[in-house]
Short mmCIF file of C-alpha atoms and ligand atoms in Angstrom, two decimals:
data_model
loop_
_atom_site.label_atom_id
_atom_site.label_comp_id
_atom_site.label_asym_id
_atom_site.label_seq_id
_atom_site.Cartn_x
_atom_site.Cartn_y
_atom_site.Cartn_z
CA MET A 81 17.76 -25.46 10.53
CA ALA A 82 14.26 -26.07 11.88
CA PRO A 83 11.45 -24.38 9.91
CA PHE A 84 9.89 -21.37 11.60
CA VAL A 85 6.37 -21.44 12.92
CA VAL A 86 3.94 -19.19 11.06
CA GLY A 87 2.66 -16.41 13.30
CA SER A 88 5.51 -16.57 15.81
CA GLN A 89 6.78 -13.14 16.83
CA LYS A 90 10.43 -12.29 16.51
CA GLU A 91 11.89 -11.17 19.83
CA ASP A 92 13.57 -8.13 18.32
CA ALA A 93 10.69 -7.14 16.02
CA ARG A 94 10.53 -3.36 16.40
CA ASN A 95 7.38 -1.35 15.95
CA THR A 96 7.70 1.72 13.77
CA THR A 97 7.50 5.10 15.47
CA PRO A 98 4.44 7.32 14.95
CA LEU A 99 6.58 9.65 12.80
CA GLU A 100 7.69 6.77 10.55
CA GLN A 101 4.08 5.64 10.27
CA ARG A 102 2.92 9.14 9.31
CA LEU A 103 5.67 9.41 6.68
CA GLY A 104 4.74 5.98 5.29
CA GLN A 105 1.07 6.95 5.13
CA ALA A 106 1.89 10.33 3.52
CA THR A 107 3.51 8.50 0.59
CA SER A 108 0.22 6.70 -0.03
CA VAL A 109 -1.35 10.13 -0.67
CA VAL A 110 1.55 11.63 -2.63
CA MET A 111 2.12 8.66 -4.97
CA PRO A 112 -1.49 8.46 -6.26
CA LEU A 113 -1.42 12.24 -6.85
CA ILE A 114 1.78 11.91 -8.89
CA GLU A 115 0.25 9.01 -10.83
CA LEU A 116 -2.92 11.04 -11.49
CA GLY A 117 -0.71 13.89 -12.77
CA LEU A 118 1.12 11.51 -15.13
CA LEU A 119 -2.19 10.01 -16.25
CA GLY A 120 -3.44 13.52 -17.02
CA TYR A 121 -0.27 14.23 -18.98
CA VAL A 122 -0.43 11.10 -21.17
CA THR A 123 -4.16 11.75 -21.72
CA TRP A 124 -3.29 15.24 -23.03
CA VAL A 125 -0.56 13.89 -25.31
CA LEU A 126 -2.67 11.05 -26.66
CA CYS A 127 -6.03 12.79 -27.02
CA TYR A 128 -5.07 16.37 -27.81
CA LEU A 129 -1.60 16.29 -29.40
CA ILE A 130 -1.99 13.02 -31.32
CA CYS A 131 -5.70 12.38 -31.92
CA ILE A 132 -6.84 16.00 -32.44
CA GLN A 133 -3.81 18.07 -33.48
CA TYR A 134 -2.05 15.39 -35.51
CA LEU A 135 -4.79 13.06 -36.77
CA ALA A 136 -8.10 14.93 -36.87
CA SER A 137 -6.94 18.36 -37.97
CA PRO A 138 -3.23 18.53 -38.81
CA SER A 139 -1.84 22.04 -39.28
CA ASP A 140 -1.22 23.46 -42.78
CA GLU A 141 2.50 23.09 -42.11
CA LEU A 142 2.14 19.37 -41.34
CA GLN A 143 -0.04 18.85 -44.40
CA GLN A 144 2.23 20.72 -46.78
CA THR A 145 5.67 19.89 -45.42
CA PHE A 146 5.17 16.28 -44.32
CA ASN A 147 2.15 15.37 -46.45
CA ILE A 148 0.06 14.44 -43.37
CA GLN A 149 -3.61 14.16 -44.34
CA PRO A 150 -6.50 14.61 -41.85
CA ARG A 151 -7.69 11.27 -40.40
CA ARG A 152 -10.66 12.36 -38.36
CA SER A 153 -12.34 8.97 -37.88
CA THR A 154 -9.07 7.37 -36.71
CA GLY A 155 -8.63 10.16 -34.16
CA ILE A 156 -12.19 9.83 -32.85
CA ALA A 157 -12.00 6.03 -32.64
CA LEU A 158 -8.71 6.15 -30.72
CA ILE A 159 -10.09 8.75 -28.27
CA THR A 160 -13.28 6.72 -27.73
CA VAL A 161 -11.44 3.49 -26.87
CA PHE A 162 -9.04 5.38 -24.61
CA ALA A 163 -11.90 7.19 -22.82
CA LEU A 164 -13.65 3.88 -22.10
CA LEU A 165 -10.47 2.30 -20.73
CA LEU A 166 -9.66 5.39 -18.68
CA LEU A 167 -13.18 5.55 -17.26
CA ALA A 168 -13.03 1.89 -16.23
CA LEU A 169 -9.63 2.47 -14.59
CA LEU A 170 -10.82 5.54 -12.67
CA ILE A 171 -14.00 3.82 -11.44
CA SER A 172 -11.97 0.81 -10.34
CA TRP A 173 -9.39 2.97 -8.57
CA MET A 174 -12.07 5.05 -6.80
CA ARG A 175 -13.70 1.83 -5.60
CA LEU A 176 -10.34 0.63 -4.29
CA LEU A 177 -9.69 3.92 -2.49
CA GLN A 178 -13.21 3.94 -1.03
CA VAL A 179 -12.61 0.49 0.50
CA ILE A 180 -9.11 1.43 1.70
CA TRP A 181 -10.41 4.60 3.36
CA SER A 182 -13.28 2.72 5.01
CA LYS A 183 -10.51 0.90 6.98
CA VAL A 184 -12.59 -2.26 7.03
CA ASP A 185 -9.55 -4.58 7.20
CA ILE A 186 -7.80 -2.72 10.02
CA LEU A 187 -8.30 -4.28 13.46
CA GLU A 188 -8.74 -2.07 16.51
CA PRO A 189 -5.91 -2.48 19.05
CA GLY A 190 -6.55 -3.67 22.60
CA ALA A 191 -6.52 -1.42 25.67
CA PRO A 192 -3.04 -0.01 26.50
CA GLY A 193 -1.05 -2.22 28.88
CA VAL A 194 -3.59 -5.05 28.87
CA GLU A 195 -2.00 -8.48 29.35
CA LYS A 196 -2.42 -11.45 27.04
CA LYS A 197 -4.15 -13.54 29.72
CA ASP A 198 -6.81 -10.84 30.13
CA VAL A 199 -7.68 -10.62 26.43
CA ASP A 200 -10.69 -12.54 25.13
CA SER A 201 -10.07 -15.07 22.35
CA LYS A 202 -13.55 -16.71 22.38
CA HIS A 203 -14.55 -15.27 19.01
CA LEU A 204 -11.65 -17.10 17.32
CA GLU A 205 -12.36 -20.41 19.04
CA GLN A 206 -15.91 -20.63 17.67
CA TYR A 207 -14.64 -22.31 14.48
CA ASP A 208 -14.13 -25.98 13.63
CA ALA A 209 -10.43 -25.18 13.26
CA TYR A 210 -8.13 -22.21 13.77
CA VAL A 211 -4.43 -21.39 13.57
CA CYS A 212 -2.79 -21.41 17.01
CA ASP A 213 0.45 -21.67 18.95
CA TYR A 214 1.85 -24.90 20.47
CA GLU A 215 -0.59 -24.56 23.39
CA GLY A 216 -3.67 -24.35 21.17
CA VAL A 217 -4.11 -20.63 21.88
CA PRO A 218 -4.96 -18.36 18.91
CA LEU A 219 -2.04 -16.22 17.74
CA PHE A 220 -1.50 -12.99 19.66
CA CYS A 221 -0.08 -9.64 18.51
CA ASP A 222 2.10 -8.15 21.25
CA LYS A 223 1.98 -4.72 19.64
CA CYS A 224 -1.80 -4.44 19.20
CA ARG A 225 -2.55 -6.64 22.24
CA ILE A 226 -5.25 -8.59 20.43
CA TYR A 227 -5.71 -12.19 19.30
CA LYS A 228 -5.31 -12.35 15.56
CA PRO A 229 -7.89 -13.95 13.25
CA ASP A 230 -6.28 -16.48 10.87
CA ARG A 231 -4.06 -14.91 8.17
CA THR A 232 -3.94 -11.56 10.00
CA HIS A 233 -0.58 -9.79 9.87
CA HIS A 234 0.78 -6.76 11.73
CA CYS A 235 1.45 -3.90 9.28
CA LYS A 236 4.41 -1.77 10.30
CA GLU A 237 3.35 1.22 8.17
CA LEU A 238 -0.03 1.42 9.92
CA GLY A 239 1.07 0.03 13.27
CA ARG A 240 -2.05 -2.16 13.30
CA CYS A 241 -3.05 -5.73 12.63
CA ILE A 242 -4.62 -6.20 9.19
CA ARG A 243 -7.05 -8.95 8.21
CA ARG A 244 -5.56 -11.21 5.52
CA MET A 245 -2.89 -8.63 4.80
CA ASP A 246 -1.20 -8.75 1.42
CA HIS A 247 1.00 -5.65 1.34
CA TYR A 248 1.03 -1.94 2.01
CA CYS A 249 0.92 -0.22 -1.37
CA PRO A 250 1.64 3.54 -1.54
CA TRP A 251 1.14 3.33 -5.35
CA ALA A 252 -2.48 2.24 -4.92
CA GLY A 253 -3.13 4.48 -1.91
CA GLY A 254 -2.98 2.19 1.14
CA ILE A 255 -3.35 -1.29 2.49
CA ILE A 256 -4.10 -4.28 0.23
CA ALA A 257 -5.81 -6.94 2.31
CA GLU A 258 -8.93 -9.08 2.72
CA THR A 259 -11.45 -6.64 1.20
CA THR A 260 -9.17 -4.68 -1.14
CA HIS A 261 -7.25 -7.52 -2.79
CA LYS A 262 -9.89 -8.14 -5.48
CA PHE A 263 -10.30 -4.45 -6.35
CA PHE A 264 -6.52 -4.02 -6.38
CA LEU A 265 -6.15 -6.74 -9.03
CA GLN A 266 -8.90 -5.17 -11.15
CA GLY A 267 -7.18 -1.78 -10.80
CA VAL A 268 -3.71 -2.98 -11.84
CA VAL A 269 -5.09 -4.97 -14.78
CA LEU A 270 -6.89 -1.85 -16.06
CA GLY A 271 -3.81 0.29 -15.32
CA ALA A 272 -1.71 -2.13 -17.39
CA LEU A 273 -4.24 -1.99 -20.26
CA VAL A 274 -4.45 1.82 -20.27
CA MET A 275 -0.68 2.20 -20.26
CA ALA A 276 -0.14 -0.48 -22.93
CA TYR A 277 -2.71 1.36 -25.09
CA VAL A 278 -0.88 4.67 -24.55
CA TRP A 279 2.55 3.44 -25.60
CA LEU A 280 1.20 1.42 -28.53
CA VAL A 281 -0.71 4.37 -30.01
CA VAL A 282 2.16 6.81 -29.41
CA ALA A 283 4.70 4.36 -30.85
CA ILE A 284 2.67 3.78 -34.04
CA PHE A 285 2.37 7.50 -34.86
CA LEU A 286 5.85 8.34 -33.66
CA ALA A 287 7.19 5.86 -36.22
CA GLU A 288 5.52 7.69 -39.13
CA ARG A 289 6.58 11.18 -38.03
CA ILE A 290 9.73 12.60 -39.48
CA SER A 291 10.23 15.29 -36.86
CA LYS A 292 10.23 13.73 -33.38
CA VAL A 293 8.25 15.49 -30.67
CA SER A 294 9.49 15.54 -27.08
CA ASN A 295 6.01 15.28 -25.50
CA TRP A 296 5.26 12.20 -27.57
CA ILE A 297 8.52 10.58 -26.51
CA ALA A 298 7.87 11.43 -22.83
CA ALA A 299 4.37 9.87 -23.04
CA LEU A 300 5.86 6.79 -24.71
CA ALA A 301 8.42 6.42 -21.91
CA ILE A 302 5.74 6.81 -19.19
CA GLY A 303 3.49 4.34 -21.00
CA VAL A 304 6.21 1.69 -21.33
CA LEU A 305 7.46 2.11 -17.75
CA PHE A 306 4.03 1.94 -16.07
CA SER A 307 2.87 -0.75 -18.45
CA ILE A 308 5.76 -3.03 -17.38
CA PHE A 309 5.19 -2.21 -13.71
CA ALA A 310 1.42 -2.75 -13.76
CA THR A 311 1.60 -5.90 -15.91
CA THR A 312 4.15 -7.48 -13.57
CA MET A 313 2.03 -6.54 -10.55
CA ALA A 314 -1.16 -7.86 -12.21
CA CYS A 315 0.45 -11.21 -13.07
CA MET A 316 1.90 -11.64 -9.57
CA THR A 317 -1.36 -10.67 -7.86
CA GLY A 318 -3.53 -12.83 -10.13
CA TYR A 319 -1.28 -15.85 -9.61
CA ASN A 320 -1.15 -15.36 -5.83
CA LEU A 321 -4.96 -15.10 -5.68
CA ALA A 322 -5.35 -18.30 -7.69
CA ILE A 323 -2.94 -20.27 -5.50
CA ASN A 324 -4.40 -18.51 -2.45
CA TYR A 325 -1.23 -16.98 -1.06
CA THR A 326 -0.92 -13.48 0.29
CA SER A 327 2.42 -11.74 -0.32
CA VAL A 328 3.17 -12.23 3.39
CA GLU A 329 2.47 -15.98 3.16
CA ALA A 330 4.51 -16.28 -0.04
CA ILE A 331 7.50 -14.83 1.85
CA GLN A 332 6.84 -17.22 4.76
CA ARG A 333 6.56 -20.20 2.38
CA GLY A 334 8.08 -23.27 3.98
CA GLY A 335 7.01 -22.38 7.51
CA ILE A 336 4.91 -24.72 9.59
CA THR A 337 1.49 -23.95 11.06
CA ASN A 338 -0.17 -25.27 14.21
CA ILE A 339 -3.90 -25.86 13.84
CA ALA A 340 -6.44 -26.58 16.58
CA PHE A 341 -9.26 -28.94 15.44
CA LEU A 342 -12.52 -29.04 17.40
CA ILE A 343 -13.25 -32.53 18.76
CA ILE A 344 -16.88 -33.60 18.83
CA ARG A 345 -16.15 -37.14 20.03
CA GLN A 346 -13.04 -38.27 21.88
CA PRO A 347 -11.01 -41.30 20.67
CA ASN A 348 -11.70 -44.66 22.32
CA GLU A 349 -8.03 -45.06 23.31
CA PRO A 350 -5.56 -42.39 24.52
CA THR A 351 -3.75 -40.79 21.58
CA GLN A 352 0.00 -41.06 21.17
CA LEU A 353 1.31 -37.49 21.38
CA HIS A 354 4.19 -36.35 19.24
CA THR A 355 7.54 -35.93 20.97
CA PRO A 356 10.01 -33.48 19.45
CA PRO A 357 12.75 -35.25 17.42
CA THR A 358 15.95 -35.84 19.37
CA SER A 359 19.37 -34.94 17.99
CA SER A 360 20.20 -38.66 17.75
CA LYS A 361 17.63 -39.00 14.98
CA SER A 362 19.57 -39.06 11.74
CA GLU A 363 18.75 -36.83 8.79
CA GLU A 364 17.99 -39.98 6.83
CA ASP A 365 15.37 -41.07 9.37
CA LYS A 366 13.71 -37.66 9.25
CA ALA A 367 13.67 -37.71 5.47
CA THR A 368 11.92 -41.09 5.37
CA GLU A 369 9.06 -39.85 7.55
CA ALA A 370 5.86 -40.21 5.51
CA ASP A 371 4.36 -37.03 4.12
CA ASP A 372 1.00 -37.81 5.67
CA GLU A 373 2.30 -38.17 9.25
CA TRP A 374 1.19 -34.98 10.92
CA PRO A 375 2.41 -34.57 14.51
CA VAL A 376 -0.33 -34.47 17.15
CA LEU A 377 1.03 -31.93 19.63
CA ARG A 378 -1.56 -31.86 22.42
CA PHE A 379 -5.19 -31.80 23.51
CA VAL A 380 -6.59 -28.58 24.99
CA GLU A 381 -9.83 -27.39 26.51
CA ARG A 382 -10.70 -23.86 25.43
CA SER A 383 -13.53 -21.42 26.09
CA GLY A 384 -16.98 -22.90 26.61
CA GLY A 385 -15.51 -26.32 27.48
CA ARG A 386 -14.73 -26.99 23.81
CA ASN A 387 -12.00 -29.57 23.27
CA PHE A 388 -9.42 -29.29 20.53
CA VAL A 389 -6.54 -31.36 19.25
CA VAL A 390 -3.52 -29.37 18.07
CA MET A 391 -1.72 -30.72 15.01
CA GLN A 392 1.10 -29.38 12.90
CA ASN A 393 1.48 -29.39 9.13
CA LYS A 394 4.79 -30.00 7.37
CA PRO A 395 7.03 -27.35 5.78
CA PHE A 396 5.78 -26.22 2.36
CA GLN A 397 2.28 -27.61 2.92
CA HIS A 398 0.10 -24.56 2.34
CA VAL A 399 -2.88 -24.81 4.67
CA TRP A 400 -5.08 -22.58 2.43
CA SER A 401 -4.30 -24.32 -0.84
CA THR A 402 -7.29 -25.55 -2.85
CA SER A 403 -7.59 -25.84 -6.64
CA MET A 404 -6.53 -22.77 -8.62
CA MET A 405 -10.07 -22.15 -9.91
CA ARG A 406 -11.47 -22.42 -6.37
CA GLY A 407 -8.83 -19.98 -5.09
CA TRP A 408 -9.59 -17.57 -7.92
CA LYS A 409 -13.37 -17.71 -7.38
CA ASP A 410 -13.04 -17.27 -3.61
CA ALA A 411 -11.16 -14.06 -4.32
CA MET A 412 -12.84 -12.68 -7.43
CA GLY A 413 -16.40 -14.04 -7.32
CA GLU A 414 -18.32 -17.00 -8.71
CA SER A 415 -19.35 -15.47 -12.06
CA PRO A 416 -17.05 -13.96 -14.74
CA LEU A 417 -19.07 -10.74 -14.53
CA GLU A 418 -17.94 -10.31 -10.91
CA TRP A 419 -14.32 -10.80 -11.97
CA PHE A 420 -14.51 -7.59 -14.02
CA LEU A 421 -16.91 -5.38 -12.07
CA PRO A 422 -15.49 -3.70 -8.95
CA LEU A 423 -18.74 -4.04 -7.00
CA LYS A 424 -19.17 -7.19 -4.90
CA ASN A 425 -16.78 -8.23 -2.16
CA SER A 426 -14.69 -11.39 -2.39
CA PRO A 427 -16.71 -14.50 -1.43
CA TRP A 428 -14.10 -15.27 1.26
CA LYS A 429 -15.62 -12.38 3.25
CA GLN A 430 -18.55 -14.66 4.08
CA LYS A 431 -17.37 -16.69 7.06
CA SER A 432 -18.55 -20.21 7.80
CA ARG A 433 -18.23 -22.23 10.98
CA ARG A 434 -15.36 -24.18 9.37
CA GLY A 435 -12.87 -21.34 9.85
CA GLU A 436 -11.97 -17.75 9.04
CA PHE A 437 -11.20 -18.90 5.47
CA ARG A 438 -11.81 -21.99 3.37
CA TRP A 439 -9.27 -24.56 4.55
CA GLY A 440 -6.92 -26.16 2.06
CA GLU A 441 -6.95 -29.84 1.20
CA VAL A 442 -4.02 -30.68 3.47
CA VAL A 443 -6.02 -29.61 6.54
CA TYR A 444 -8.82 -32.04 5.70
CA ASP A 445 -6.21 -34.75 5.10
CA MET A 446 -4.77 -34.05 8.56
CA ALA A 447 -8.21 -34.41 10.12
CA LYS A 448 -8.97 -37.64 8.23
CA LYS A 449 -5.64 -39.15 9.26
CA PHE A 450 -6.33 -38.29 12.89
CA GLU A 451 -9.74 -40.00 12.78
CA LYS A 452 -8.22 -43.05 11.06
CA ASP A 453 -5.41 -43.37 13.64
CA ASN A 454 -7.77 -42.79 16.57
CA PRO A 455 -10.86 -45.01 16.28
CA GLY A 456 -13.97 -43.43 17.76
CA ALA A 457 -12.71 -39.85 17.36
CA ARG A 458 -14.76 -37.34 15.41
CA LEU A 459 -13.58 -33.90 14.36
CA ALA A 460 -16.08 -31.12 13.62
CA ILE A 461 -14.32 -30.08 10.41
CA LEU A 462 -15.26 -33.42 8.78
CA GLU A 463 -18.93 -33.29 9.77
ZN1 ZN B 541 -0.75 -6.03 15.49
#
């Protein structure tokens, strides 16, 4: 089966109805409220029931019957550490919600009924390279009626195109995308730490108690459950940021991408264009094709008389893949301080003329191979 082309629209892709969208969005309000309620509950168990009632000033009954002695300094120390972690989590979450609610990653749809040929795509053709269809035209969203910047994906919950969409997360309170991805990771890491702290503290003191207490056990269960959930999410998100994949791209792994490269000098000789493989070509022949043979699909003239050559990568070549440290820093910031503080935006928000995002190594290899095979040709991306 031929690999699918990234960005191609499925014929039967159905847009969600406004009612479905409203229901989806309502969950992103309800879920955070439930989580806040649970957070309040475990805070009460940990700080009041355990640190104050049990450790700092145990009742006469506890002291006499179970020989529990007051441990005031332990109680205060445990509350202090928890308060610091909780404060960091709440600040991080508020920052995430502030960015989500500012809707900065949501693209405005085009005018109702407007046709593709009447929509302007100039702003996407200003770069040295951009993702396109076979004709060299930037990708188009039929539902929003706009040309999509690279890595944009249509979100069915919001019914809009989202810049560098990762996923819609009702747990966090909305869309995780270009601007929110960094703050989301910081939030889930802190969430995982807070919950791990909760279940560890509860488990330690539950073990020494002879009479088990239902509130303690409930807090332990909540702590363990959310700790597993948040840790898994943090590991997945951190890894995806380092290898520079969004969740959408990870699902589409293996697909091929067409890229238009701006030509600043034409080749001396006409270029041999790629012809689609015929059925007579054996599987063995296809398999022996060199990894660095990237098909040249066509030459196109776009807005402003700018000339591009359209080339295609191979399946499983990730066009945004750089080194893991580079991917991490592009998402989280150059300095370790930025990795922890939910203040500055991801460096990838600063666009250069190269493209919407920093291109991966394979894209530069494609450009170099083109220049090597076509003497005289110069591509802007290598300048
Ligand atoms: Zn769309």
